[in-house]
């Protein structure tokens, strides 16, 4: 498979308003992308198109070799893992589940287990917990975990179905520094498993070494897209975030600082 994602002249309108405009973007084999932009920039709409929950108003989309309009979208979604802080809304249901059951449920894309579980399913869940350094959580109920542990367990759950593409939508929201770094450590294991990664965030310091490329959105349009060292520059980030910023690199991670001068008017 060559292209993992292909957007050609993609636009999406809602209630007469253009939310995404003329998006040209491709994600190639062995690339792992970050998506950056202010609230309202179009990040969520772009993700909804990638996962087949929104159909573009104009343009052509292909994901994992499946051309929209010529493919079974529910089948495609089985190849895409998704983790977001928005999954916290299911906490009342998840709180009564053990860590192992939550991970296994990822195979069935369900909240809770309602289908027969095989010995192989149990073994795979335990293997995932081990590879993600979560063995110590075996047997515990979800409600007893820290926020960081919960996010890591949900990532393990998303990997249970062997997705070819994993979307992490602001997975570190609300986490302290230690919990954030524990979540970010998992990127190494994810990319080892032949899984392509889309990482959505407001915080560029979360773009660890495994993230190879970045797509920057502003008001539904692409400001820049390409290798992260090339696009995460002072000028491009200032335009994206509508305020003057500077970026420095430490251990192959970018760190952002807001300049003291007044907010730029682009």
PDB file of C-alpha atoms in Angstrom:
ATOM      1  CA  UNK A   1       0.000   0.000   0.000  1.00  0.00           C
ATOM      2  CA  UNK A   2       1.427   3.373  -1.023  1.00  0.00           C
ATOM      3  CA  UNK A   3      -0.798   6.200   0.164  1.00  0.00           C
ATOM      4  CA  UNK A   4      -2.406   5.731   3.560  1.00  0.00           C
ATOM      5  CA  UNK A   5      -4.613   8.814   3.108  1.00  0.00           C
ATOM      6  CA  UNK A   6      -5.300  10.901   0.005  1.00  0.00           C
ATOM      7  CA  UNK A   7      -7.308  14.138  -0.065  1.00  0.00           C
ATOM      8  CA  UNK A   8      -7.675  15.788  -3.456  1.00  0.00           C
ATOM      9  CA  UNK A   9      -9.375  19.212  -3.576  1.00  0.00           C
ATOM     10  CA  UNK A  10     -11.541  18.274  -0.595  1.00  0.00           C
ATOM     11  CA  UNK A  11     -14.052  20.771   0.763  1.00  0.00           C
ATOM     12  CA  UNK A  12     -16.794  20.359   3.333  1.00  0.00           C
ATOM     13  CA  UNK A  13     -19.672  22.732   3.997  1.00  0.00           C
ATOM     14  CA  UNK A  14     -22.203  22.859   6.817  1.00  0.00           C
ATOM     15  CA  UNK A  15     -25.241  25.128   6.841  1.00  0.00           C
ATOM     16  CA  UNK A  16     -23.828  27.021   3.902  1.00  0.00           C
ATOM     17  CA  UNK A  17     -20.495  27.657   5.640  1.00  0.00           C
ATOM     18  CA  UNK A  18     -17.283  26.197   4.263  1.00  0.00           C
ATOM     19  CA  UNK A  19     -15.530  24.370   7.136  1.00  0.00           C
ATOM     20  CA  UNK A  20     -12.780  22.790   5.020  1.00  0.00           C
ATOM     21  CA  UNK A  21     -11.627  24.401   1.799  1.00  0.00           C
ATOM     22  CA  UNK A  22      -9.659  22.825  -1.058  1.00  0.00           C
ATOM     23  CA  UNK A  23      -7.642  20.379   1.058  1.00  0.00           C
ATOM     24  CA  UNK A  24      -4.830  18.603  -0.790  1.00  0.00           C
ATOM     25  CA  UNK A  25      -3.029  16.174   1.506  1.00  0.00           C
ATOM     26  CA  UNK A  26      -1.466  12.754   1.312  1.00  0.00           C
ATOM     27  CA  UNK A  27      -0.068  10.491   4.019  1.00  0.00           C
ATOM     28  CA  UNK A  28       2.411   7.938   2.725  1.00  0.00           C
ATOM     29  CA  UNK A  29       3.607   4.568   3.969  1.00  0.00           C
ATOM     30  CA  UNK A  30       5.769   4.822   7.125  1.00  0.00           C
ATOM     31  CA  UNK A  31       4.758   8.418   7.813  1.00  0.00           C
ATOM     32  CA  UNK A  32       3.219   9.487  11.130  1.00  0.00           C
ATOM     33  CA  UNK A  33       1.452  12.836  11.154  1.00  0.00           C
ATOM     34  CA  UNK A  34       0.518  15.489  13.669  1.00  0.00           C
ATOM     35  CA  UNK A  35      -2.430  17.784  12.983  1.00  0.00           C
ATOM     36  CA  UNK A  36      -2.232  21.229  14.542  1.00  0.00           C
ATOM     37  CA  UNK A  37      -4.539  24.225  14.598  1.00  0.00           C
ATOM     38  CA  UNK A  38      -6.663  26.440  16.803  1.00  0.00           C
ATOM     39  CA  UNK A  39     -10.162  25.421  17.878  1.00  0.00           C
ATOM     40  CA  UNK A  40     -12.411  25.842  14.863  1.00  0.00           C
ATOM     41  CA  UNK A  41      -9.583  25.369  12.383  1.00  0.00           C
ATOM     42  CA  UNK A  42     -11.162  22.219  10.905  1.00  0.00           C
ATOM     43  CA  UNK A  43      -9.245  19.448  12.700  1.00  0.00           C
ATOM     44  CA  UNK A  44     -12.341  17.563  13.873  1.00  0.00           C
ATOM     45  CA  UNK A  45     -14.032  17.846  10.483  1.00  0.00           C
ATOM     46  CA  UNK A  46     -10.936  16.474   8.790  1.00  0.00           C
ATOM     47  CA  UNK A  47     -10.853  13.516  11.205  1.00  0.00           C
ATOM     48  CA  UNK A  48     -14.555  12.869  10.641  1.00  0.00           C
ATOM     49  CA  UNK A  49     -13.891  12.588   6.921  1.00  0.00           C
ATOM     50  CA  UNK A  50     -10.902  10.270   7.427  1.00  0.00           C
ATOM     51  CA  UNK A  51     -13.068   7.944   9.551  1.00  0.00           C
ATOM     52  CA  UNK A  52     -15.995   8.109   7.122  1.00  0.00           C
ATOM     53  CA  UNK A  53     -18.452   9.828   9.444  1.00  0.00           C
ATOM     54  CA  UNK A  54     -18.625  12.863   7.141  1.00  0.00           C
ATOM     55  CA  UNK A  55     -18.600  12.790   3.362  1.00  0.00           C
ATOM     56  CA  UNK A  56     -16.833  15.650   1.588  1.00  0.00           C
ATOM     57  CA  UNK A  57     -18.959  18.212  -0.195  1.00  0.00           C
ATOM     58  CA  UNK A  58     -16.396  18.248  -2.996  1.00  0.00           C
ATOM     59  CA  UNK A  59     -13.212  16.445  -3.873  1.00  0.00           C
ATOM     60  CA  UNK A  60     -11.884  12.899  -3.655  1.00  0.00           C
ATOM     61  CA  UNK A  61     -10.877  10.923  -0.556  1.00  0.00           C
ATOM     62  CA  UNK A  62      -9.127   7.569  -0.233  1.00  0.00           C
ATOM     63  CA  UNK A  63      -8.139   5.964   3.075  1.00  0.00           C
ATOM     64  CA  UNK A  64      -6.089   2.764   3.296  1.00  0.00           C
ATOM     65  CA  UNK A  65      -6.662   2.231  -0.408  1.00  0.00           C
ATOM     66  CA  UNK A  66     -10.436   2.607  -0.097  1.00  0.00           C
ATOM     67  CA  UNK A  67     -11.907   5.272  -2.375  1.00  0.00           C
ATOM     68  CA  UNK A  68     -14.912   6.984  -0.806  1.00  0.00           C
ATOM     69  CA  UNK A  69     -18.058   6.331  -2.784  1.00  0.00           C
ATOM     70  CA  UNK A  70     -16.692   2.946  -3.874  1.00  0.00           C
ATOM     71  CA  UNK A  71     -16.098   1.261  -0.524  1.00  0.00           C
ATOM     72  CA  UNK A  72     -17.901  -0.082   2.539  1.00  0.00           C
ATOM     73  CA  UNK A  73     -17.241   2.573   5.189  1.00  0.00           C
ATOM     74  CA  UNK A  74     -18.227   0.422   8.218  1.00  0.00           C
ATOM     75  CA  UNK A  75     -15.695  -2.163   7.049  1.00  0.00           C
ATOM     76  CA  UNK A  76     -13.057   0.540   6.621  1.00  0.00           C
ATOM     77  CA  UNK A  77     -13.629   1.823  10.162  1.00  0.00           C
ATOM     78  CA  UNK A  78     -12.616  -1.582  11.524  1.00  0.00           C
ATOM     79  CA  UNK A  79      -9.111  -0.839  10.260  1.00  0.00           C
ATOM     80  CA  UNK A  80      -8.953   2.515  12.050  1.00  0.00           C
ATOM     81  CA  UNK A  81      -8.338   2.865  15.777  1.00  0.00           C
ATOM     82  CA  UNK A  82      -9.508   6.007  17.564  1.00  0.00           C
ATOM     83  CA  UNK A  83      -8.645   7.353  21.020  1.00  0.00           C
ATOM     84  CA  UNK A  84      -9.835  10.692  22.335  1.00  0.00           C
ATOM     85  CA  UNK A  85     -10.345  12.380  25.673  1.00  0.00           C
ATOM     86  CA  UNK A  86     -13.985  12.511  24.548  1.00  0.00           C
ATOM     87  CA  UNK A  87     -14.182   8.793  25.388  1.00  0.00           C
ATOM     88  CA  UNK A  88     -14.265   9.919  29.025  1.00  0.00           C
ATOM     89  CA  UNK A  89     -18.029  10.293  28.555  1.00  0.00           C
ATOM     90  CA  UNK A  90     -18.253   6.490  28.687  1.00  0.00           C
ATOM     91  CA  UNK A  91     -16.588   6.367  32.101  1.00  0.00           C
ATOM     92  CA  UNK A  92     -19.777   5.349  33.907  1.00  0.00           C
ATOM     93  CA  UNK A  93     -19.901   2.180  31.828  1.00  0.00           C
ATOM     94  CA  UNK A  94     -16.157   1.563  31.753  1.00  0.00           C
ATOM     95  CA  UNK A  95     -15.778   2.002  35.509  1.00  0.00           C
ATOM     96  CA  UNK A  96     -17.409  -1.363  36.125  1.00  0.00           C
ATOM     97  CA  UNK A  97     -15.072  -3.200  33.724  1.00  0.00           C
ATOM     98  CA  UNK A  98     -11.672  -4.740  34.384  1.00  0.00           C
ATOM     99  CA  UNK A  99      -8.687  -3.534  32.426  1.00  0.00           C
ATOM    100  CA  UNK A 100      -8.463  -6.826  30.514  1.00  0.00           C
ATOM    101  CA  UNK A 101     -12.137  -6.730  29.493  1.00  0.00           C
ATOM    102  CA  UNK A 102     -11.803  -3.147  28.267  1.00  0.00           C
ATOM    103  CA  UNK A 103      -8.801  -4.026  26.130  1.00  0.00           C
ATOM    104  CA  UNK A 104     -10.530  -7.116  24.695  1.00  0.00           C
ATOM    105  CA  UNK A 105     -13.630  -5.058  23.851  1.00  0.00           C
ATOM    106  CA  UNK A 106     -11.507  -3.199  21.312  1.00  0.00           C
ATOM    107  CA  UNK A 107     -11.729  -6.233  19.048  1.00  0.00           C
ATOM    108  CA  UNK A 108     -15.500  -5.761  18.854  1.00  0.00           C
ATOM    109  CA  UNK A 109     -15.535  -1.914  18.940  1.00  0.00           C
ATOM    110  CA  UNK A 110     -17.964  -2.084  21.846  1.00  0.00           C
ATOM    111  CA  UNK A 111     -18.243  -0.574  25.302  1.00  0.00           C
ATOM    112  CA  UNK A 112     -18.531  -3.755  27.341  1.00  0.00           C
ATOM    113  CA  UNK A 113     -18.265  -7.354  26.181  1.00  0.00           C
ATOM    114  CA  UNK A 114     -21.295  -8.922  24.539  1.00  0.00           C
ATOM    115  CA  UNK A 115     -19.661 -11.535  22.308  1.00  0.00           C
ATOM    116  CA  UNK A 116     -17.774 -14.735  22.987  1.00  0.00           C
ATOM    117  CA  UNK A 117     -14.159 -14.174  23.976  1.00  0.00           C
ATOM    118  CA  UNK A 118     -11.557 -16.702  22.853  1.00  0.00           C
ATOM    119  CA  UNK A 119      -8.382 -17.808  24.589  1.00  0.00           C
ATOM    120  CA  UNK A 120      -6.490 -16.050  21.802  1.00  0.00           C
ATOM    121  CA  UNK A 121      -8.300 -12.799  22.610  1.00  0.00           C
ATOM    122  CA  UNK A 122      -7.252 -13.023  26.255  1.00  0.00           C
ATOM    123  CA  UNK A 123      -3.671 -13.824  25.328  1.00  0.00           C
ATOM    124  CA  UNK A 124      -3.491 -10.932  22.895  1.00  0.00           C
ATOM    125  CA  UNK A 125      -4.894  -8.479  25.459  1.00  0.00           C
ATOM    126  CA  UNK A 126      -2.337  -9.626  28.011  1.00  0.00           C
ATOM    127  CA  UNK A 127       0.445  -9.300  25.425  1.00  0.00           C
ATOM    128  CA  UNK A 128      -0.639  -5.733  24.651  1.00  0.00           C
ATOM    129  CA  UNK A 129      -0.676  -4.819  28.322  1.00  0.00           C
ATOM    130  CA  UNK A 130       2.825  -6.225  28.656  1.00  0.00           C
ATOM    131  CA  UNK A 131       4.217  -4.439  25.602  1.00  0.00           C
ATOM    132  CA  UNK A 132       2.716  -1.140  26.806  1.00  0.00           C
ATOM    133  CA  UNK A 133       4.101  -1.661  30.315  1.00  0.00           C
ATOM    134  CA  UNK A 134       0.645  -1.974  31.852  1.00  0.00           C
ATOM    135  CA  UNK A 135       0.980  -5.454  33.371  1.00  0.00           C
ATOM    136  CA  UNK A 136       0.607  -4.037  36.860  1.00  0.00           C
ATOM    137  CA  UNK A 137      -2.971  -3.013  36.044  1.00  0.00           C
ATOM    138  CA  UNK A 138      -4.202  -6.539  35.303  1.00  0.00           C
ATOM    139  CA  UNK A 139      -7.321  -7.383  37.293  1.00  0.00           C
ATOM    140  CA  UNK A 140      -7.994  -3.784  38.314  1.00  0.00           C
ATOM    141  CA  UNK A 141     -11.245  -1.988  37.607  1.00  0.00           C
ATOM    142  CA  UNK A 142     -11.151   1.069  35.372  1.00  0.00           C
ATOM    143  CA  UNK A 143     -12.505   3.337  38.118  1.00  0.00           C
ATOM    144  CA  UNK A 144      -9.385   2.714  40.232  1.00  0.00           C
ATOM    145  CA  UNK A 145      -6.965   3.976  37.577  1.00  0.00           C
ATOM    146  CA  UNK A 146      -5.402   7.415  37.263  1.00  0.00           C
ATOM    147  CA  UNK A 147      -6.326   9.548  34.257  1.00  0.00           C
ATOM    148  CA  UNK A 148      -3.040   8.728  32.593  1.00  0.00           C
ATOM    149  CA  UNK A 149      -3.518   5.000  33.157  1.00  0.00           C
ATOM    150  CA  UNK A 150      -7.024   5.196  31.722  1.00  0.00           C
ATOM    151  CA  UNK A 151      -5.753   6.835  28.519  1.00  0.00           C
ATOM    152  CA  UNK A 152      -3.037   4.208  28.129  1.00  0.00           C
ATOM    153  CA  UNK A 153      -5.547   1.397  28.619  1.00  0.00           C
ATOM    154  CA  UNK A 154      -7.783   2.962  25.945  1.00  0.00           C
ATOM    155  CA  UNK A 155      -4.814   3.057  23.570  1.00  0.00           C
ATOM    156  CA  UNK A 156      -4.248  -0.655  24.257  1.00  0.00           C
ATOM    157  CA  UNK A 157      -7.956  -1.182  23.536  1.00  0.00           C
ATOM    158  CA  UNK A 158      -7.630   0.617  20.185  1.00  0.00           C
ATOM    159  CA  UNK A 159      -4.673  -1.598  19.226  1.00  0.00           C
ATOM    160  CA  UNK A 160      -6.611  -4.803  19.990  1.00  0.00           C
ATOM    161  CA  UNK A 161      -8.119  -4.874  16.482  1.00  0.00           C
ATOM    162  CA  UNK A 162      -4.719  -4.499  14.751  1.00  0.00           C
ATOM    163  CA  UNK A 163      -5.631  -1.162  13.143  1.00  0.00           C
ATOM    164  CA  UNK A 164      -3.640  -0.023  10.135  1.00  0.00           C
ATOM    165  CA  UNK A 165      -4.281   3.584  11.165  1.00  0.00           C
ATOM    166  CA  UNK A 166      -4.542   4.918  14.722  1.00  0.00           C
ATOM    167  CA  UNK A 167      -5.929   8.381  15.451  1.00  0.00           C
ATOM    168  CA  UNK A 168      -5.024   9.924  18.808  1.00  0.00           C
ATOM    169  CA  UNK A 169      -7.166  13.026  19.276  1.00  0.00           C
ATOM    170  CA  UNK A 170      -5.687  15.159  22.065  1.00  0.00           C
ATOM    171  CA  UNK A 171      -4.942  12.082  24.216  1.00  0.00           C
ATOM    172  CA  UNK A 172      -2.954  14.088  26.777  1.00  0.00           C
ATOM    173  CA  UNK A 173      -5.699  16.601  27.605  1.00  0.00           C
ATOM    174  CA  UNK A 174      -5.958  17.041  31.379  1.00  0.00           C
ATOM    175  CA  UNK A 175      -2.884  14.963  32.192  1.00  0.00           C
ATOM    176  CA  UNK A 176      -0.003  16.049  34.407  1.00  0.00           C
ATOM    177  CA  UNK A 177       3.563  16.028  33.087  1.00  0.00           C
ATOM    178  CA  UNK A 178       4.380  12.489  34.232  1.00  0.00           C
ATOM    179  CA  UNK A 179       1.128  11.028  32.878  1.00  0.00           C
ATOM    180  CA  UNK A 180       1.616  12.871  29.599  1.00  0.00           C
ATOM    181  CA  UNK A 181       5.111  11.465  29.138  1.00  0.00           C
ATOM    182  CA  UNK A 182       3.867   7.954  29.935  1.00  0.00           C
ATOM    183  CA  UNK A 183       1.262   8.291  27.184  1.00  0.00           C
ATOM    184  CA  UNK A 184       3.817   9.708  24.746  1.00  0.00           C
ATOM    185  CA  UNK A 185       6.173   6.812  25.467  1.00  0.00           C
ATOM    186  CA  UNK A 186       3.594   4.521  23.864  1.00  0.00           C
ATOM    187  CA  UNK A 187       4.255   6.089  20.462  1.00  0.00           C
ATOM    188  CA  UNK A 188       7.365   3.905  20.179  1.00  0.00           C
ATOM    189  CA  UNK A 189       5.323   0.716  20.574  1.00  0.00           C
ATOM    190  CA  UNK A 190       2.571   1.900  18.236  1.00  0.00           C
ATOM    191  CA  UNK A 191       4.863   2.588  15.289  1.00  0.00           C
ATOM    192  CA  UNK A 192       6.680  -0.733  15.837  1.00  0.00           C
ATOM    193  CA  UNK A 193       3.442  -2.577  15.068  1.00  0.00           C
ATOM    194  CA  UNK A 194       3.107  -1.399  11.446  1.00  0.00           C
ATOM    195  CA  UNK A 195       0.402   1.030  12.548  1.00  0.00           C
ATOM    196  CA  UNK A 196       0.274   4.506  11.033  1.00  0.00           C
ATOM    197  CA  UNK A 197      -0.381   7.329  13.433  1.00  0.00           C
ATOM    198  CA  UNK A 198      -2.314  10.600  13.307  1.00  0.00           C
ATOM    199  CA  UNK A 199      -1.744  12.673  16.435  1.00  0.00           C
ATOM    200  CA  UNK A 200      -3.951  15.725  17.043  1.00  0.00           C
ATOM    201  CA  UNK A 201      -2.902  18.286  19.627  1.00  0.00           C
ATOM    202  CA  UNK A 202      -2.635  21.968  20.538  1.00  0.00           C
ATOM    203  CA  UNK A 203       0.769  21.408  22.148  1.00  0.00           C
ATOM    204  CA  UNK A 204       3.732  20.916  19.844  1.00  0.00           C
ATOM    205  CA  UNK A 205       5.933  19.653  22.684  1.00  0.00           C
ATOM    206  CA  UNK A 206       3.912  16.429  22.462  1.00  0.00           C
ATOM    207  CA  UNK A 207       5.349  15.737  18.995  1.00  0.00           C
ATOM    208  CA  UNK A 208       7.872  13.100  19.958  1.00  0.00           C
ATOM    209  CA  UNK A 209      10.507  11.682  17.626  1.00  0.00           C
ATOM    210  CA  UNK A 210       8.137   9.080  16.157  1.00  0.00           C
ATOM    211  CA  UNK A 211       5.956  11.839  14.629  1.00  0.00           C
ATOM    212  CA  UNK A 212       7.543  12.482  11.236  1.00  0.00           C
ATOM    213  CA  UNK A 213       5.246  15.052   9.594  1.00  0.00           C
ATOM    214  CA  UNK A 214       2.860  17.845  10.506  1.00  0.00           C
ATOM    215  CA  UNK A 215      -0.273  19.319   8.922  1.00  0.00           C
ATOM    216  CA  UNK A 216      -1.170  22.840  10.060  1.00  0.00           C
ATOM    217  CA  UNK A 217      -4.718  24.144   9.616  1.00  0.00           C
ATOM    218  CA  UNK A 218      -6.151  27.623   9.937  1.00  0.00           C
ATOM    219  CA  UNK A 219      -9.781  28.511   9.245  1.00  0.00           C
ATOM    220  CA  UNK A 220     -10.331  25.327   7.250  1.00  0.00           C
ATOM    221  CA  UNK A 221      -7.305  25.736   5.011  1.00  0.00           C
ATOM    222  CA  UNK A 222      -3.876  24.141   5.040  1.00  0.00           C
ATOM    223  CA  UNK A 223      -1.145  26.561   6.069  1.00  0.00           C
ATOM    224  CA  UNK A 224       1.638  23.995   5.653  1.00  0.00           C
ATOM    225  CA  UNK A 225       2.144  20.246   5.423  1.00  0.00           C
ATOM    226  CA  UNK A 226       5.340  18.222   5.339  1.00  0.00           C
ATOM    227  CA  UNK A 227       8.268  16.932   7.406  1.00  0.00           C
ATOM    228  CA  UNK A 228       7.927  18.447  10.863  1.00  0.00           C
ATOM    229  CA  UNK A 229      11.339  20.145  10.895  1.00  0.00           C
ATOM    230  CA  UNK A 230      10.409  21.968   7.683  1.00  0.00           C
ATOM    231  CA  UNK A 231       6.941  23.192   8.689  1.00  0.00           C
ATOM    232  CA  UNK A 232       7.246  23.835  12.425  1.00  0.00           C
ATOM    233  CA  UNK A 233       8.960  27.192  12.030  1.00  0.00           C
ATOM    234  CA  UNK A 234       8.409  30.490  13.817  1.00  0.00           C
ATOM    235  CA  UNK A 235       6.643  32.095  10.858  1.00  0.00           C
ATOM    236  CA  UNK A 236       4.388  29.166   9.964  1.00  0.00           C
ATOM    237  CA  UNK A 237       3.382  28.482  13.569  1.00  0.00           C
ATOM    238  CA  UNK A 238       2.722  32.189  14.173  1.00  0.00           C
ATOM    239  CA  UNK A 239       0.410  32.251  11.170  1.00  0.00           C
ATOM    240  CA  UNK A 240      -1.312  29.038  12.258  1.00  0.00           C
ATOM    241  CA  UNK A 241      -1.904  30.129  15.847  1.00  0.00           C
ATOM    242  CA  UNK A 242      -2.593  33.796  14.986  1.00  0.00           C
ATOM    243  CA  UNK A 243      -0.066  35.002  17.531  1.00  0.00           C
ATOM    244  CA  UNK A 244       3.731  35.535  17.396  1.00  0.00           C
ATOM    245  CA  UNK A 245       5.589  32.484  18.635  1.00  0.00           C
ATOM    246  CA  UNK A 246       9.061  30.986  18.453  1.00  0.00           C
ATOM    247  CA  UNK A 247      10.070  27.347  18.411  1.00  0.00           C
ATOM    248  CA  UNK A 248      13.154  25.599  19.724  1.00  0.00           C
ATOM    249  CA  UNK A 249      14.151  21.942  19.411  1.00  0.00           C
ATOM    250  CA  UNK A 250      15.374  19.719  22.223  1.00  0.00           C
ATOM    251  CA  UNK A 251      15.879  15.949  21.874  1.00  0.00           C
ATOM    252  CA  UNK A 252      14.127  16.105  18.508  1.00  0.00           C
ATOM    253  CA  UNK A 253      10.988  17.602  20.063  1.00  0.00           C
ATOM    254  CA  UNK A 254       9.727  21.128  19.335  1.00  0.00           C
ATOM    255  CA  UNK A 255       8.908  23.527  22.174  1.00  0.00           C
ATOM    256  CA  UNK A 256       6.815  26.655  21.736  1.00  0.00           C
ATOM    257  CA  UNK A 257       7.184  30.083  23.328  1.00  0.00           C
ATOM    258  CA  UNK A 258       4.843  33.048  22.850  1.00  0.00           C
ATOM    259  CA  UNK A 259       6.661  36.277  21.997  1.00  0.00           C
ATOM    260  CA  UNK A 260       6.060  39.370  24.095  1.00  0.00           C
ATOM    261  CA  UNK A 261       5.090  41.591  21.174  1.00  0.00           C
ATOM    262  CA  UNK A 262       1.425  42.250  20.468  1.00  0.00           C
ATOM    263  CA  UNK A 263      -0.775  39.676  18.764  1.00  0.00           C
ATOM    264  CA  UNK A 264      -0.199  39.571  15.027  1.00  0.00           C
ATOM    265  CA  UNK A 265      -2.985  40.506  12.646  1.00  0.00           C
ATOM    266  CA  UNK A 266      -2.766  38.291   9.593  1.00  0.00           C
TER     267      UNK A 266
END
